[in-house]
mmCIF file of C-alpha atoms in Angstrom:
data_model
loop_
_atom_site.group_PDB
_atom_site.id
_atom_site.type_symbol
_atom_site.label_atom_id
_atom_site.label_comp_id
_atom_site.label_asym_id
_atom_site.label_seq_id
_atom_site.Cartn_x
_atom_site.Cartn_y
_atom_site.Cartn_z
ATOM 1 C CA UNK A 466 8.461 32.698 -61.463
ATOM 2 C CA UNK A 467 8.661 36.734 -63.393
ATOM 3 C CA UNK A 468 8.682 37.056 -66.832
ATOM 4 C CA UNK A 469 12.327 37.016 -66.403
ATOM 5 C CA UNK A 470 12.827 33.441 -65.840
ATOM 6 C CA UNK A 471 11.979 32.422 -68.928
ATOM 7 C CA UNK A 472 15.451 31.286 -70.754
ATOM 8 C CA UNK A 473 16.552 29.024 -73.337
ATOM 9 C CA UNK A 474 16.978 25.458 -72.727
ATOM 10 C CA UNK A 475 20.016 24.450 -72.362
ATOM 11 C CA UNK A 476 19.726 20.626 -70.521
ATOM 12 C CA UNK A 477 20.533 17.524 -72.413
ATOM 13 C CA UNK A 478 18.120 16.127 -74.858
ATOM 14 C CA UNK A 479 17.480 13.644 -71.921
ATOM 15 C CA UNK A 480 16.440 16.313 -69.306
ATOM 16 C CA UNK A 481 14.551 17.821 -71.319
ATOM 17 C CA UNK A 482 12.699 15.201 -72.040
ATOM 18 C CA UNK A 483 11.522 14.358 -68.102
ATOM 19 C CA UNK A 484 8.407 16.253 -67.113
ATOM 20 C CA UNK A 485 8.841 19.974 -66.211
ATOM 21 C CA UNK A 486 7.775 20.705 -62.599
ATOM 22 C CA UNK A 487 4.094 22.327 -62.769
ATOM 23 C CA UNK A 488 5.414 25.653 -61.783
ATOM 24 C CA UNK A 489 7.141 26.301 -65.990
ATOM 25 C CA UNK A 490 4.442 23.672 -67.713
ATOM 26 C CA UNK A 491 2.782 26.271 -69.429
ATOM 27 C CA UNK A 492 0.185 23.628 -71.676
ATOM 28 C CA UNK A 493 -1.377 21.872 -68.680
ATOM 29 C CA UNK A 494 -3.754 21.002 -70.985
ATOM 30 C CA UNK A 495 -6.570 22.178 -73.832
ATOM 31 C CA UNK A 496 -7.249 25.947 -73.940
ATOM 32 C CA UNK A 497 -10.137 27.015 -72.376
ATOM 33 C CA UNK A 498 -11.837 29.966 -70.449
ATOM 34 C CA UNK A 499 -10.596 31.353 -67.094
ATOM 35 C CA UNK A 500 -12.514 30.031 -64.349
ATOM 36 C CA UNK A 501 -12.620 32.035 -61.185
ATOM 37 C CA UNK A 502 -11.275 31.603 -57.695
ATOM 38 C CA UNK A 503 -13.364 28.874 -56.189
ATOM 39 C CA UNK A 504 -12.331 29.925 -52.248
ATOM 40 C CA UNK A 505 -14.539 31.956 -50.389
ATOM 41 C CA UNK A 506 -14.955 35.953 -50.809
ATOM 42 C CA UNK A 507 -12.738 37.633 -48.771
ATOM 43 C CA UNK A 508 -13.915 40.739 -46.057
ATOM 44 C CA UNK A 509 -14.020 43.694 -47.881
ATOM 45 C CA UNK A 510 -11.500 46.667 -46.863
ATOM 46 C CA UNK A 511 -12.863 48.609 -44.560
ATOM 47 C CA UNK A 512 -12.751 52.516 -44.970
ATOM 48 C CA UNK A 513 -10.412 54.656 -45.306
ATOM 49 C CA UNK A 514 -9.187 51.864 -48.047
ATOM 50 C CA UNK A 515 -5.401 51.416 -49.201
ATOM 51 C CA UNK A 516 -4.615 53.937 -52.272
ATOM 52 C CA UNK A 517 -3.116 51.784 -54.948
ATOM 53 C CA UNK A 518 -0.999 52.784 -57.331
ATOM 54 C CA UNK A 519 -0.452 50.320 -60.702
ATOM 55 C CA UNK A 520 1.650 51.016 -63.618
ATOM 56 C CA UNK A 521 1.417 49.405 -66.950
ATOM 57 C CA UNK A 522 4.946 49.751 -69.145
ATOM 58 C CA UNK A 523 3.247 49.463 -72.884
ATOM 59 C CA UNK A 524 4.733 49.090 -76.343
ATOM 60 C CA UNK A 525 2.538 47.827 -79.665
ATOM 61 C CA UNK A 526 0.614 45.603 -77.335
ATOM 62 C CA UNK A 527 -2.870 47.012 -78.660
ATOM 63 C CA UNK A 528 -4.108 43.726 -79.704
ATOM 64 C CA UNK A 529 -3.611 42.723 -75.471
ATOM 65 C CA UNK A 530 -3.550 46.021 -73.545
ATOM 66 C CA UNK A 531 -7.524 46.105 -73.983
ATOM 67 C CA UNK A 532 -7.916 43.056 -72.021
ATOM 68 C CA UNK A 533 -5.176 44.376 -69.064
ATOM 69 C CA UNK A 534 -7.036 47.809 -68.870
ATOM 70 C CA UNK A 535 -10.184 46.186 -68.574
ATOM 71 C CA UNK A 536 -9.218 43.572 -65.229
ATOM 72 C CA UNK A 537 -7.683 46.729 -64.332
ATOM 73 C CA UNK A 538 -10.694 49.371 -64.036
ATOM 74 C CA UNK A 539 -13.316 45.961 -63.877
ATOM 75 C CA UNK A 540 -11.760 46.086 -60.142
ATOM 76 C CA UNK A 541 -14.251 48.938 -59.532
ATOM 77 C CA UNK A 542 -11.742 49.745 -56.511
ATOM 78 C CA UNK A 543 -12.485 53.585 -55.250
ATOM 79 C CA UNK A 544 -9.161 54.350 -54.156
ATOM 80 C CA UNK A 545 -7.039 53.040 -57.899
ATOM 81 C CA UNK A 546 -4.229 55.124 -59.458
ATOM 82 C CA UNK A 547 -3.799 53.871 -62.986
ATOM 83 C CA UNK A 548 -1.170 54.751 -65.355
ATOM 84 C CA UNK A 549 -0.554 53.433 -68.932
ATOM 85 C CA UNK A 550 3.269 54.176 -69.516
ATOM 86 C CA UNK A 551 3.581 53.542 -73.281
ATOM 87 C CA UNK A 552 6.488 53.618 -75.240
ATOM 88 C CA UNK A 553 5.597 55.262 -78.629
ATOM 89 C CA UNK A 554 3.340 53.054 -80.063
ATOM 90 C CA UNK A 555 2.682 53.082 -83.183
ATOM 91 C CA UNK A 556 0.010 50.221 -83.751
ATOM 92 C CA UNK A 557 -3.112 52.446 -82.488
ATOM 93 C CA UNK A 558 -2.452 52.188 -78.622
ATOM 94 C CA UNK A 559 -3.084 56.538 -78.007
ATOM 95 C CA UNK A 560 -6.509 55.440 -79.543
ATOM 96 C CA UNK A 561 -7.340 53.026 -77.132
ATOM 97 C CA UNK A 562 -6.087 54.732 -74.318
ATOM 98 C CA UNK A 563 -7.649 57.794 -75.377
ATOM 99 C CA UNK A 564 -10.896 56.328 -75.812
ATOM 100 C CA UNK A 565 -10.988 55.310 -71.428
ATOM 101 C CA UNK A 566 -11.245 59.670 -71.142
ATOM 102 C CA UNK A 567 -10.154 60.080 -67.467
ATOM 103 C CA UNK A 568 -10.755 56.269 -66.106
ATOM 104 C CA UNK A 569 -6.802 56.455 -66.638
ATOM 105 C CA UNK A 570 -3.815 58.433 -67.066
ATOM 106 C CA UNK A 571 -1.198 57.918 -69.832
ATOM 107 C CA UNK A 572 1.575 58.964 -71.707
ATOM 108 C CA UNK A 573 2.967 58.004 -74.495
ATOM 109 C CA UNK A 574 6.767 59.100 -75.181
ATOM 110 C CA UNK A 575 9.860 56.695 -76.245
ATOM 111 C CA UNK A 576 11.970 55.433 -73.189
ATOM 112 C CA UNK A 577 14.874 53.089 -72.903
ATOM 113 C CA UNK A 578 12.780 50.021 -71.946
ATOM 114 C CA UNK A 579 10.430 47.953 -69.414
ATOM 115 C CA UNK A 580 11.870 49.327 -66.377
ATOM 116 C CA UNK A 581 12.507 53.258 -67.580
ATOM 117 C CA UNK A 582 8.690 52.952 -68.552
ATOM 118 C CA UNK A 583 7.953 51.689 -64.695
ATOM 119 C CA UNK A 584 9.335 54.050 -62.877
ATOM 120 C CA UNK A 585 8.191 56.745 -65.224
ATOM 121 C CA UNK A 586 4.931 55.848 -64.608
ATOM 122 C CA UNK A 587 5.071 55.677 -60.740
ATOM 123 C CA UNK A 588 6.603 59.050 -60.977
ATOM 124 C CA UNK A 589 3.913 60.296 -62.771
ATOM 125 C CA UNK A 590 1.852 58.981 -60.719
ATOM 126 C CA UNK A 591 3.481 60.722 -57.321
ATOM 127 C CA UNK A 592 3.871 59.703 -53.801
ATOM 128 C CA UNK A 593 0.464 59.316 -52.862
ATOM 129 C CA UNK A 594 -0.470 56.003 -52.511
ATOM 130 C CA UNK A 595 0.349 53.068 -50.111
ATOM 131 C CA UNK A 596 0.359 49.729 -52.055
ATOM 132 C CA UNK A 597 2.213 49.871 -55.697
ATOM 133 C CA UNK A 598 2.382 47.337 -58.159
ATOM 134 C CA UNK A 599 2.812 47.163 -61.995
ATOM 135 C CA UNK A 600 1.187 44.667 -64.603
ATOM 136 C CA UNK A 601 2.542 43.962 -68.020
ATOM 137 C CA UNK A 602 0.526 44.738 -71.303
ATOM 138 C CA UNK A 603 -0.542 41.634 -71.896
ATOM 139 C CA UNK A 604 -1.304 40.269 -68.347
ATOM 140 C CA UNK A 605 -3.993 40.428 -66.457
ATOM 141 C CA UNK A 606 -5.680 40.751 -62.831
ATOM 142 C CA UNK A 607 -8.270 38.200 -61.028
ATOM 143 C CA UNK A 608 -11.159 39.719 -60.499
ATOM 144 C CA UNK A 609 -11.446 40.884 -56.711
ATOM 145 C CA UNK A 610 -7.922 41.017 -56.365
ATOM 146 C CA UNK A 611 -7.293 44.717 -55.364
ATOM 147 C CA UNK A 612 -10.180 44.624 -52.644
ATOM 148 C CA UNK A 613 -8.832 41.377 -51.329
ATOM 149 C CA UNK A 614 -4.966 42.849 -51.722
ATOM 150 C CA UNK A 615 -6.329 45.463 -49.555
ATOM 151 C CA UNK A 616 -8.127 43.758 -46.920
ATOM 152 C CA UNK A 617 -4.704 42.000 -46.524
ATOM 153 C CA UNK A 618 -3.001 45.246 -46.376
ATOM 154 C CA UNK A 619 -5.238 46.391 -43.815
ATOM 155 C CA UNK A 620 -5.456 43.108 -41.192
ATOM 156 C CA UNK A 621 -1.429 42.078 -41.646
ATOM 157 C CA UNK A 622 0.256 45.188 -40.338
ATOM 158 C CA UNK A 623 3.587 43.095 -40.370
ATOM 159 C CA UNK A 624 3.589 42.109 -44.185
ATOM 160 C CA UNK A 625 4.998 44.230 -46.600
ATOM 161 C CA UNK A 626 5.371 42.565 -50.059
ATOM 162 C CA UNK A 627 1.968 39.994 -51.114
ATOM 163 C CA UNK A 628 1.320 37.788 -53.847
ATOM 164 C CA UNK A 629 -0.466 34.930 -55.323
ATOM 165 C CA UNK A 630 -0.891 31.769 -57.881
ATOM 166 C CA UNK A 631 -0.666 32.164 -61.779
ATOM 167 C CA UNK A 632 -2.979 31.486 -64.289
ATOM 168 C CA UNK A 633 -1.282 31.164 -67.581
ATOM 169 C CA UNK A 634 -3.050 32.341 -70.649
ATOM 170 C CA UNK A 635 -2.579 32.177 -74.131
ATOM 171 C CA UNK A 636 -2.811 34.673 -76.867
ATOM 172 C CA UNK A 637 -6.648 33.974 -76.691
ATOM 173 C CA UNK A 638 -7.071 35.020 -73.686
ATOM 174 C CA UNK A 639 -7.837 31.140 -72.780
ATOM 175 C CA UNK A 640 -6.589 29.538 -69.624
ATOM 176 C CA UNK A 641 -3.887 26.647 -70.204
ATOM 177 C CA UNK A 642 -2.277 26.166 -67.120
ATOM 178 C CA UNK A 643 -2.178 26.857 -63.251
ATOM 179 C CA UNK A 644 1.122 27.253 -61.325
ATOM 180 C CA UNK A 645 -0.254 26.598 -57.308
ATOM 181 C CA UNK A 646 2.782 28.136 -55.173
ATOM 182 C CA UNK A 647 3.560 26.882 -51.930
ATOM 183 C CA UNK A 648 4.238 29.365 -49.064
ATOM 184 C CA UNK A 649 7.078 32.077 -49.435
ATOM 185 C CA UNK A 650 10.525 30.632 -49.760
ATOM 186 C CA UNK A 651 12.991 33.165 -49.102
ATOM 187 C CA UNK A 652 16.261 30.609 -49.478
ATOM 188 C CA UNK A 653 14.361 29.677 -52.836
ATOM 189 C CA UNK A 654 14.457 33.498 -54.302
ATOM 190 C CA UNK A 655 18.000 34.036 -53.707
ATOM 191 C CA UNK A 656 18.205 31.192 -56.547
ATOM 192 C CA UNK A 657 15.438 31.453 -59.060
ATOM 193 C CA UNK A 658 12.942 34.559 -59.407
ATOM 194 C CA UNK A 659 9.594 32.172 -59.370
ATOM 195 C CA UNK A 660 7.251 35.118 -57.543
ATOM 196 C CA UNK A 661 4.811 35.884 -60.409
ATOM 197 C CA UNK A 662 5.167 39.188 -60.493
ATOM 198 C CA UNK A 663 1.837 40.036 -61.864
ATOM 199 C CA UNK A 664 0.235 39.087 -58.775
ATOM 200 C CA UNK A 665 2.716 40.555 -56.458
ATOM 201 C CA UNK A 666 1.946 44.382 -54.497
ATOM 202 C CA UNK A 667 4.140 45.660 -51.916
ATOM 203 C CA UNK A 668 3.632 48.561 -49.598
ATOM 204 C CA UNK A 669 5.369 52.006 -50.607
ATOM 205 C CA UNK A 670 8.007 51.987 -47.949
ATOM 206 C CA UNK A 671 9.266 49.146 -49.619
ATOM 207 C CA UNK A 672 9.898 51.362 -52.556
ATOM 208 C CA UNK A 673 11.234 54.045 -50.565
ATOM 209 C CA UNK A 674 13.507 52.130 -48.839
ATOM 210 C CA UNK A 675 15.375 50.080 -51.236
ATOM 211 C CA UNK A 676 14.625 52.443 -54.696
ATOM 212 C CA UNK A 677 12.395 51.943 -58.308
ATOM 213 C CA UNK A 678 13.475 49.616 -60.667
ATOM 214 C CA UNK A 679 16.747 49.157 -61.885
ATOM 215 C CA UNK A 680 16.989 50.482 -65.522
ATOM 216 C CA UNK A 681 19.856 48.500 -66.146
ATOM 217 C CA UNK A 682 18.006 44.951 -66.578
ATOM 218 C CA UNK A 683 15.852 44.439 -69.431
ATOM 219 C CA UNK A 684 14.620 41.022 -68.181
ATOM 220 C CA UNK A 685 15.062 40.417 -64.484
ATOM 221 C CA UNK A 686 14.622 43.306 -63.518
ATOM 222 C CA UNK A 687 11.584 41.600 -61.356
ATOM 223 C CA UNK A 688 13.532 39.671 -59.848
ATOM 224 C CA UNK A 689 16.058 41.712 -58.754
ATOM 225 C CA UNK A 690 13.919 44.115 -57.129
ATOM 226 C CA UNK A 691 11.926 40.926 -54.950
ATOM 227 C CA UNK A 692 15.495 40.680 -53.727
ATOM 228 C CA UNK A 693 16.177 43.679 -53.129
ATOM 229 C CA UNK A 694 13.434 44.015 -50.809
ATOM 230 C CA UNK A 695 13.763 40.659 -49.078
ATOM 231 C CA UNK A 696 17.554 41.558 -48.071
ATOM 232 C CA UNK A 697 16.416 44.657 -46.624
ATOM 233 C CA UNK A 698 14.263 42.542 -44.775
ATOM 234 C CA UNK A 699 10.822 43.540 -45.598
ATOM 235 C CA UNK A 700 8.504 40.574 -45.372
ATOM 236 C CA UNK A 701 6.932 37.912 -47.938
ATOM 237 C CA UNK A 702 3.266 36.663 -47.744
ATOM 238 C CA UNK A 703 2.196 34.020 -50.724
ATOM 239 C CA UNK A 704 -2.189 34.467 -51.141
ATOM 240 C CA UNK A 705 -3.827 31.483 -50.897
ATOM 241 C CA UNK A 706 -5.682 33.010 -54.461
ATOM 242 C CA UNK A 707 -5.162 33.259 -57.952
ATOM 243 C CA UNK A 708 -4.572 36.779 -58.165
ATOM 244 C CA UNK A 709 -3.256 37.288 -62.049
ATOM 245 C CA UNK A 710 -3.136 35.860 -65.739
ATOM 246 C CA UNK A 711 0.215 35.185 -67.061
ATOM 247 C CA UNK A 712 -0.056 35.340 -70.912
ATOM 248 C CA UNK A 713 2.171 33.074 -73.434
ATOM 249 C CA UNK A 714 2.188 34.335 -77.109
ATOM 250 C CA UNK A 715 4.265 34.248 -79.953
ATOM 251 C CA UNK A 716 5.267 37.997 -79.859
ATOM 252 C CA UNK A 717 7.158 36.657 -76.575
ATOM 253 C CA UNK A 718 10.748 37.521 -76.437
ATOM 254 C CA UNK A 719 13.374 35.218 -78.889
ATOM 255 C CA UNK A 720 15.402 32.714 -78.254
ATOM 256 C CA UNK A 721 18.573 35.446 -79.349
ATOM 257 C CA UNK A 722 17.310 38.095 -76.731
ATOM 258 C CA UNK A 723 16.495 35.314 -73.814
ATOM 259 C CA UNK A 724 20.265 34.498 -73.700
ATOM 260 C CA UNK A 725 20.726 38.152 -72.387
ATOM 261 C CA UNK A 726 17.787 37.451 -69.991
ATOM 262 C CA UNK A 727 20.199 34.177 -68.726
ATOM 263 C CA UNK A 728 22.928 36.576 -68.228
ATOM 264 C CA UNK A 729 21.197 39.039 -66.386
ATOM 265 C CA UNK A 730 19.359 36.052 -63.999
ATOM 266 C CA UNK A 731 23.934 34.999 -63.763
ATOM 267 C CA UNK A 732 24.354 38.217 -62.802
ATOM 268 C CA UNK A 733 21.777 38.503 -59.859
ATOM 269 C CA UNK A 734 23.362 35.206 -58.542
ATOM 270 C CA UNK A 735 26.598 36.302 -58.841
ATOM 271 C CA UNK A 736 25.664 39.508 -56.377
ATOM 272 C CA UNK A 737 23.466 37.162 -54.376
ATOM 273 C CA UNK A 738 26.014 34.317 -54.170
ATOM 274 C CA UNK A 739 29.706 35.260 -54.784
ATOM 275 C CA UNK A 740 30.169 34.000 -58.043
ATOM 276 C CA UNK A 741 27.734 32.456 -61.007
ATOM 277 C CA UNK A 742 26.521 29.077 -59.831
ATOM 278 C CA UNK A 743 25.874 26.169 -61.712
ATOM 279 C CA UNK A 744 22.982 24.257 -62.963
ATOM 280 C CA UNK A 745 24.050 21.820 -60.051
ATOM 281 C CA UNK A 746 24.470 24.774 -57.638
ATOM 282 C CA UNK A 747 20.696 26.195 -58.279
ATOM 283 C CA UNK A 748 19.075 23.202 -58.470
ATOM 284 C CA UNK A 749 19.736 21.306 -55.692
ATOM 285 C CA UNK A 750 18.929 23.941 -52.698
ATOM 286 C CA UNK A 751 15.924 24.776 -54.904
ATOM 287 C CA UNK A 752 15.043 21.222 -54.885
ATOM 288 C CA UNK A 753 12.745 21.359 -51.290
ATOM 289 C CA UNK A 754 10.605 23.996 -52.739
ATOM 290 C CA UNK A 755 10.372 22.488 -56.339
ATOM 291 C CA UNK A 756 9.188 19.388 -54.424
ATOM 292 C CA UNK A 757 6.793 21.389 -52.115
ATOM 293 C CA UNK A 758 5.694 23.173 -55.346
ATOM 294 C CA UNK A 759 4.503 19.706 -57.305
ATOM 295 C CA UNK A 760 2.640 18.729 -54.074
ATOM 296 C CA UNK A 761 0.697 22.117 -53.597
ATOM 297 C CA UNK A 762 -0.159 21.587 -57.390
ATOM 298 C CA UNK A 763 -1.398 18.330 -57.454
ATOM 299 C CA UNK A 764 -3.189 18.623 -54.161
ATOM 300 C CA UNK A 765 -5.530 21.221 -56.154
ATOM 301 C CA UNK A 766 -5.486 19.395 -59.061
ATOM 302 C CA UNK A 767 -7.193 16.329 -56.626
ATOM 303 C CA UNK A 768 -9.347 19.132 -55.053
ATOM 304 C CA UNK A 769 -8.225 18.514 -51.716
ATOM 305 C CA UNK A 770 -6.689 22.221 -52.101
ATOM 306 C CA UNK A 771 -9.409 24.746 -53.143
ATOM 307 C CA UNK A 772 -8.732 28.286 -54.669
#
């Protein structure tokens, strides 16, 4: 699931008082520190290595950016383009970003949102790279995950767009929750956006081919651009890996602004489908991956599955 799938609630008291499928249980239980990947290093990329490009869209996130920034240089990957695209802050961001010297690039000017910031950034950055990805202000990366991304990259010709489990986060930085994906489900993302799209990268050509962001969503705009690229055909690989840290804090959008986000997930559907579906008419043909979803997640939780 991208940050744009998170919407108000609008189920019966009844429904919404059944368990939620692992994938949106965001309290799993106590807070408590990140614990790495427990599956076995991956090769490293072999030379010359992938150029990746990552963008971070910023606003008054200063109290989080630090921690992004830092999984995001702590990579120590040679070939790693990264941009800070901020928006104007005014809560002491420049400072921080000022204080990496050139470990970074930045700018700070007002734009008209998330995905205006985005595609500023890549085109900041320029054209020369070959895997692109961006990662909010107050998410996170895995540590390894750009040499492992890359060594991917290198040995599966064939896949284009990659990505991997969550960790959810809270505004501590401590680990709550763990949403174990099963493999890709392309009927699955014509329905709900559930890729987390801080773990996802995607070769350039996919952005060549099907264009940046679409300024015009201020929520799902994730999502719309996973479909984008699966129905111009490029192809899906889910990592066996945790690859990012979804965080969950309280300066989160509100309950007000999430009923635009509900709109603009309608509107996808309605492109995608013909017409806006029901709650009926999503859940049911999402129902064989929600099920394969809660068995992937409590196979790791048994430790028969080991990431």
């Amino acid at each position: 699931m991208g940050s744009s799938d998170v919407t108000t609630d609008a189920r019966p008291l009844w429904r919404r008082l059944l368990p939620r499928p692992p994938l949106w249980a965001f309290d799993q239980y106590p807070p408590r520190p990140v614990t790495p990947n427990r599956a076995q290093p991956s090769m490293p990329p072999h030379d010359p290595l992938p150029r990746i490009a990552i963008v971070t869209p910023s606003f008054n996130h200063r109290q989080y950016l630090q921690a992004t920034i830092d999984s995001v240089l702590g990579q120590n990957y040679p070939a790693l383009a990264y941009h800070v695209q901020d928006g104007g802050s005014q809560d002491g961001t420049t400072d921080l970003l000022a204080s990496y010297d050139d470990r970074l690039s930045w700018r700070s000017l007002r734009d008209s949102g998330q995905g205006h910031a985005i595609n500023a950034g890549f085109a900041f950055l320029g054209a020369g790279c070959d895997v692109m990805a961006y990662l909010n202000s107050d998410d996170t990366l895995m540590p390894g995950t750009l040499a492992y991304v890359a060594y991917i990259f290198q040995t599966r010709p064939e896949i284009d767009i990659v990505y991997g489990h969550r960790i959810i986060i809270d505004g501590e930085g401590l680990e709550t929750a763990r949403a174990v994906l099963p493999p890709h489900d392309a009927k699955a993302l014509t329905y709900l956006g559930y890729i987390p799209q801080e773990t996802m990268f995607w070769r350039r050509r996919v952005w060549d081919k099907i264009g940046p962001i679409d300024e015009s969503f201020r929520f799902a705009m994730d999502w719309d651009f996973m479909l984008r690229a699966q129905n111009a055909g490029f192809r899906y690989l889910r990592l066996p890996r945790f690859l990012g840290c979804f965080r969950v804090h309280a300066e989160q959008k509100t309950s007000a602004m999430m009923n635009v986000g509900f709109a603009e997930m309608q509107r996808i559907r309605k492109r995608q489908h013909g017409r806006e579906l029901t709650r009926a008419e999503i859940n049911l043909p999402v129902l064989p991956f929600v099920t394969r979803q809660f068995m992937y997640h409590w196979l790791y939780r048994l430790n028969i599955l080991k990431y």
